[in-house]
Amino acid sequence: YDIYGKQVIAGDIHPDNLGLHLQYCGDDEFNNCIQIRGIPTKAGIAKVRIHGGLGGGMLSKSGEFDKTYTVTIKDSEGSS
């Protein structure tokens, strides 16, 4: 959560005007599951970046990750 109490997802989608957004799979943001949700409003290429960290333990060290995925959104068939 940010300083205003708003839930923050560790990632983003660019461009941000495609009608897609990131959302946690459930109410718990610590469940390691993020979904791409929404209905695309236009064709294009979306870059989805997910980043975060992993907590360490007695026998393992902590770490970070930063992954970027490319999603191609095609025009729906029959659209004009």
Short mmCIF file of N, CA and C in Angstrom, two decimals:
data_model
loop_
_atom_site.label_atom_id
_atom_site.label_comp_id
_atom_site.label_asym_id
_atom_site.label_seq_id
_atom_site.Cartn_x
_atom_site.Cartn_y
_atom_site.Cartn_z
N TYR A 1 0.83 -1.18 0.00
CA TYR A 1 0.00 0.00 0.00
C TYR A 1 0.87 1.25 0.00
N ASP A 2 0.39 2.30 -0.65
CA ASP A 2 1.16 3.54 -0.65
C ASP A 2 0.80 4.36 0.59
N ILE A 3 1.36 5.55 0.69
CA ILE A 3 1.14 6.36 1.88
C ILE A 3 -0.30 6.85 2.02
N TYR A 4 -1.09 6.72 0.96
CA TYR A 4 -2.49 7.13 1.00
C TYR A 4 -3.43 5.95 1.24
N GLY A 5 -2.87 4.76 1.47
CA GLY A 5 -3.68 3.58 1.73
C GLY A 5 -4.16 2.86 0.49
N LYS A 6 -3.70 3.30 -0.68
CA LYS A 6 -4.11 2.67 -1.94
C LYS A 6 -3.21 1.47 -2.22
N GLN A 7 -3.82 0.35 -2.64
CA GLN A 7 -3.06 -0.85 -2.95
C GLN A 7 -2.21 -0.62 -4.20
N VAL A 8 -0.95 -0.98 -4.14
CA VAL A 8 -0.02 -0.79 -5.25
C VAL A 8 0.43 -2.15 -5.77
N ILE A 9 0.36 -2.34 -7.07
CA ILE A 9 0.83 -3.57 -7.70
C ILE A 9 2.27 -3.35 -8.13
N ALA A 10 3.09 -4.35 -7.91
CA ALA A 10 4.51 -4.26 -8.26
C ALA A 10 4.69 -4.55 -9.74
N GLY A 11 4.19 -3.66 -10.57
CA GLY A 11 4.31 -3.83 -12.01
C GLY A 11 3.49 -2.79 -12.74
N ASP A 12 3.60 -2.81 -14.07
CA ASP A 12 2.84 -1.87 -14.88
C ASP A 12 2.72 -2.38 -16.30
N ILE A 13 1.79 -1.79 -17.05
CA ILE A 13 1.56 -2.12 -18.45
C ILE A 13 1.72 -0.84 -19.26
N HIS A 14 2.52 -0.92 -20.32
CA HIS A 14 2.71 0.22 -21.22
C HIS A 14 2.46 -0.19 -22.64
N PRO A 15 1.77 0.58 -23.45
CA PRO A 15 1.12 1.83 -23.07
C PRO A 15 -0.05 1.55 -22.13
N ASP A 16 -0.42 2.53 -21.36
CA ASP A 16 -1.47 2.34 -20.35
C ASP A 16 -2.88 2.63 -20.86
N ASN A 17 -3.03 2.83 -22.17
CA ASN A 17 -4.35 3.14 -22.73
C ASN A 17 -4.93 1.99 -23.55
N LEU A 18 -4.50 0.75 -23.27
CA LEU A 18 -4.99 -0.41 -24.02
C LEU A 18 -6.21 -1.07 -23.38
N GLY A 19 -6.64 -0.58 -22.22
CA GLY A 19 -7.78 -1.18 -21.54
C GLY A 19 -7.40 -2.35 -20.65
N LEU A 20 -6.12 -2.54 -20.39
CA LEU A 20 -5.65 -3.64 -19.56
C LEU A 20 -5.06 -3.10 -18.26
N HIS A 21 -5.12 -3.93 -17.21
CA HIS A 21 -4.53 -3.55 -15.94
C HIS A 21 -4.06 -4.80 -15.20
N LEU A 22 -3.20 -4.62 -14.23
CA LEU A 22 -2.74 -5.71 -13.39
C LEU A 22 -3.59 -5.77 -12.14
N GLN A 23 -3.81 -7.00 -11.66
CA GLN A 23 -4.63 -7.19 -10.47
C GLN A 23 -4.14 -8.43 -9.73
N TYR A 24 -4.14 -8.38 -8.40
CA TYR A 24 -3.81 -9.57 -7.63
C TYR A 24 -4.90 -10.61 -7.82
N CYS A 25 -4.53 -11.89 -7.76
CA CYS A 25 -5.49 -12.98 -7.97
C CYS A 25 -6.52 -13.06 -6.85
N GLY A 26 -6.16 -12.66 -5.66
CA GLY A 26 -7.08 -12.70 -4.53
C GLY A 26 -6.91 -11.45 -3.68
N ASP A 27 -7.43 -11.51 -2.47
CA ASP A 27 -7.35 -10.37 -1.57
C ASP A 27 -5.97 -10.19 -0.96
N ASP A 28 -5.17 -11.26 -0.94
CA ASP A 28 -3.86 -11.22 -0.31
C ASP A 28 -2.79 -10.90 -1.34
N GLU A 29 -2.16 -9.72 -1.23
CA GLU A 29 -1.14 -9.35 -2.20
C GLU A 29 0.15 -10.14 -2.02
N PHE A 30 0.24 -10.96 -0.99
CA PHE A 30 1.44 -11.77 -0.76
C PHE A 30 1.28 -13.19 -1.29
N ASN A 31 0.29 -13.43 -2.14
CA ASN A 31 0.04 -14.79 -2.63
C ASN A 31 0.80 -15.11 -3.91
N ASN A 32 1.67 -14.23 -4.36
CA ASN A 32 2.52 -14.48 -5.53
C ASN A 32 1.73 -14.73 -6.80
N CYS A 33 0.62 -14.08 -6.98
CA CYS A 33 -0.19 -14.28 -8.18
C CYS A 33 -0.73 -12.93 -8.65
N ILE A 34 -0.38 -12.57 -9.88
CA ILE A 34 -0.86 -11.33 -10.49
C ILE A 34 -1.47 -11.69 -11.84
N GLN A 35 -2.62 -11.10 -12.15
CA GLN A 35 -3.32 -11.36 -13.41
C GLN A 35 -3.34 -10.10 -14.26
N ILE A 36 -3.34 -10.30 -15.59
CA ILE A 36 -3.61 -9.21 -16.52
C ILE A 36 -5.10 -9.26 -16.79
N ARG A 37 -5.81 -8.17 -16.49
CA ARG A 37 -7.27 -8.15 -16.61
C ARG A 37 -7.69 -7.02 -17.54
N GLY A 38 -8.93 -7.10 -18.02
CA GLY A 38 -9.49 -6.05 -18.85
C GLY A 38 -9.83 -6.54 -20.24
N ILE A 39 -10.43 -5.66 -21.01
CA ILE A 39 -10.77 -5.94 -22.41
C ILE A 39 -9.99 -4.94 -23.25
N PRO A 40 -9.12 -5.45 -24.14
CA PRO A 40 -8.33 -4.53 -24.96
C PRO A 40 -9.22 -3.61 -25.78
N THR A 41 -8.89 -2.34 -25.80
CA THR A 41 -9.67 -1.35 -26.55
C THR A 41 -9.12 -1.11 -27.94
N LYS A 42 -7.89 -1.56 -28.19
CA LYS A 42 -7.30 -1.41 -29.51
C LYS A 42 -6.15 -2.39 -29.66
N ALA A 43 -5.78 -2.62 -30.90
CA ALA A 43 -4.66 -3.52 -31.18
C ALA A 43 -3.34 -2.82 -30.87
N GLY A 44 -2.34 -3.61 -30.60
CA GLY A 44 -1.02 -3.04 -30.33
C GLY A 44 -0.15 -4.02 -29.56
N ILE A 45 0.97 -3.54 -29.13
CA ILE A 45 1.90 -4.34 -28.34
C ILE A 45 1.96 -3.76 -26.94
N ALA A 46 1.72 -4.61 -25.96
CA ALA A 46 1.78 -4.19 -24.56
C ALA A 46 3.03 -4.77 -23.93
N LYS A 47 3.73 -3.95 -23.19
CA LYS A 47 4.88 -4.39 -22.40
C LYS A 47 4.42 -4.48 -20.95
N VAL A 48 4.52 -5.66 -20.38
CA VAL A 48 4.09 -5.89 -19.01
C VAL A 48 5.34 -6.13 -18.16
N ARG A 49 5.53 -5.27 -17.17
CA ARG A 49 6.70 -5.40 -16.29
C ARG A 49 6.22 -5.76 -14.89
N ILE A 50 6.80 -6.82 -14.34
CA ILE A 50 6.51 -7.27 -12.98
C ILE A 50 7.83 -7.26 -12.22
N HIS A 51 7.84 -6.68 -11.04
CA HIS A 51 9.06 -6.66 -10.24
C HIS A 51 8.72 -6.82 -8.77
N GLY A 52 9.68 -7.28 -8.02
CA GLY A 52 9.45 -7.48 -6.60
C GLY A 52 10.66 -8.09 -5.93
N GLY A 53 10.45 -8.57 -4.73
CA GLY A 53 11.53 -9.15 -3.96
C GLY A 53 11.08 -10.40 -3.24
N LEU A 54 12.05 -11.18 -2.86
CA LEU A 54 11.80 -12.42 -2.13
C LEU A 54 12.50 -12.33 -0.79
N GLY A 55 11.79 -12.67 0.26
CA GLY A 55 12.38 -12.62 1.59
C GLY A 55 13.28 -13.82 1.83
N GLY A 56 14.35 -13.59 2.55
CA GLY A 56 15.28 -14.66 2.87
C GLY A 56 14.89 -15.37 4.16
N GLY A 57 15.54 -16.45 4.40
CA GLY A 57 15.31 -17.22 5.61
C GLY A 57 16.64 -17.63 6.21
N MET A 58 16.58 -18.56 7.15
CA MET A 58 17.79 -19.00 7.81
C MET A 58 18.77 -19.65 6.83
N LEU A 59 18.24 -20.41 5.87
CA LEU A 59 19.09 -21.15 4.95
C LEU A 59 19.07 -20.60 3.53
N SER A 60 18.38 -19.50 3.31
CA SER A 60 18.32 -18.93 1.97
C SER A 60 18.46 -17.41 2.05
N LYS A 61 19.01 -16.84 0.99
CA LYS A 61 19.18 -15.40 0.99
C LYS A 61 18.01 -14.73 0.26
N SER A 62 17.83 -13.47 0.51
CA SER A 62 16.77 -12.72 -0.16
C SER A 62 17.20 -12.40 -1.58
N GLY A 63 16.24 -12.05 -2.41
CA GLY A 63 16.55 -11.73 -3.79
C GLY A 63 15.49 -10.82 -4.39
N GLU A 64 15.77 -10.35 -5.58
CA GLU A 64 14.83 -9.49 -6.29
C GLU A 64 14.64 -10.03 -7.70
N PHE A 65 13.51 -9.67 -8.30
CA PHE A 65 13.27 -10.05 -9.69
C PHE A 65 12.67 -8.86 -10.43
N ASP A 66 12.89 -8.85 -11.73
CA ASP A 66 12.37 -7.79 -12.59
C ASP A 66 12.20 -8.40 -13.98
N LYS A 67 10.97 -8.71 -14.35
CA LYS A 67 10.68 -9.39 -15.62
C LYS A 67 9.80 -8.50 -16.49
N THR A 68 10.06 -8.52 -17.78
CA THR A 68 9.24 -7.79 -18.74
C THR A 68 8.74 -8.78 -19.79
N TYR A 69 7.44 -8.74 -20.05
CA TYR A 69 6.80 -9.62 -21.03
C TYR A 69 6.18 -8.76 -22.12
N THR A 70 6.11 -9.30 -23.33
CA THR A 70 5.48 -8.61 -24.45
C THR A 70 4.21 -9.36 -24.83
N VAL A 71 3.10 -8.64 -24.91
CA VAL A 71 1.81 -9.22 -25.29
C VAL A 71 1.35 -8.52 -26.56
N THR A 72 1.07 -9.29 -27.61
CA THR A 72 0.57 -8.73 -28.86
C THR A 72 -0.95 -8.82 -28.87
N ILE A 73 -1.60 -7.68 -29.06
CA ILE A 73 -3.06 -7.62 -29.11
C ILE A 73 -3.45 -7.39 -30.55
N LYS A 74 -4.18 -8.34 -31.11
CA LYS A 74 -4.59 -8.26 -32.51
C LYS A 74 -5.99 -7.67 -32.62
N ASP A 75 -6.31 -7.11 -33.79
CA ASP A 75 -7.68 -6.66 -34.06
C ASP A 75 -8.61 -7.86 -34.02
N SER A 76 -9.81 -7.66 -33.50
CA SER A 76 -10.77 -8.76 -33.52
C SER A 76 -11.22 -9.00 -34.95
N GLU A 77 -11.46 -10.25 -35.27
CA GLU A 77 -11.88 -10.59 -36.64
C GLU A 77 -13.25 -10.00 -36.91
N GLY A 78 -13.42 -9.47 -38.09
CA GLY A 78 -14.70 -8.91 -38.48
C GLY A 78 -14.87 -7.45 -38.09
N SER A 79 -13.88 -6.89 -37.40
CA SER A 79 -14.02 -5.48 -37.04
C SER A 79 -13.64 -4.61 -38.23
N SER A 80 -14.18 -3.42 -38.26
CA SER A 80 -13.88 -2.53 -39.39
C SER A 80 -13.12 -1.32 -38.95
#
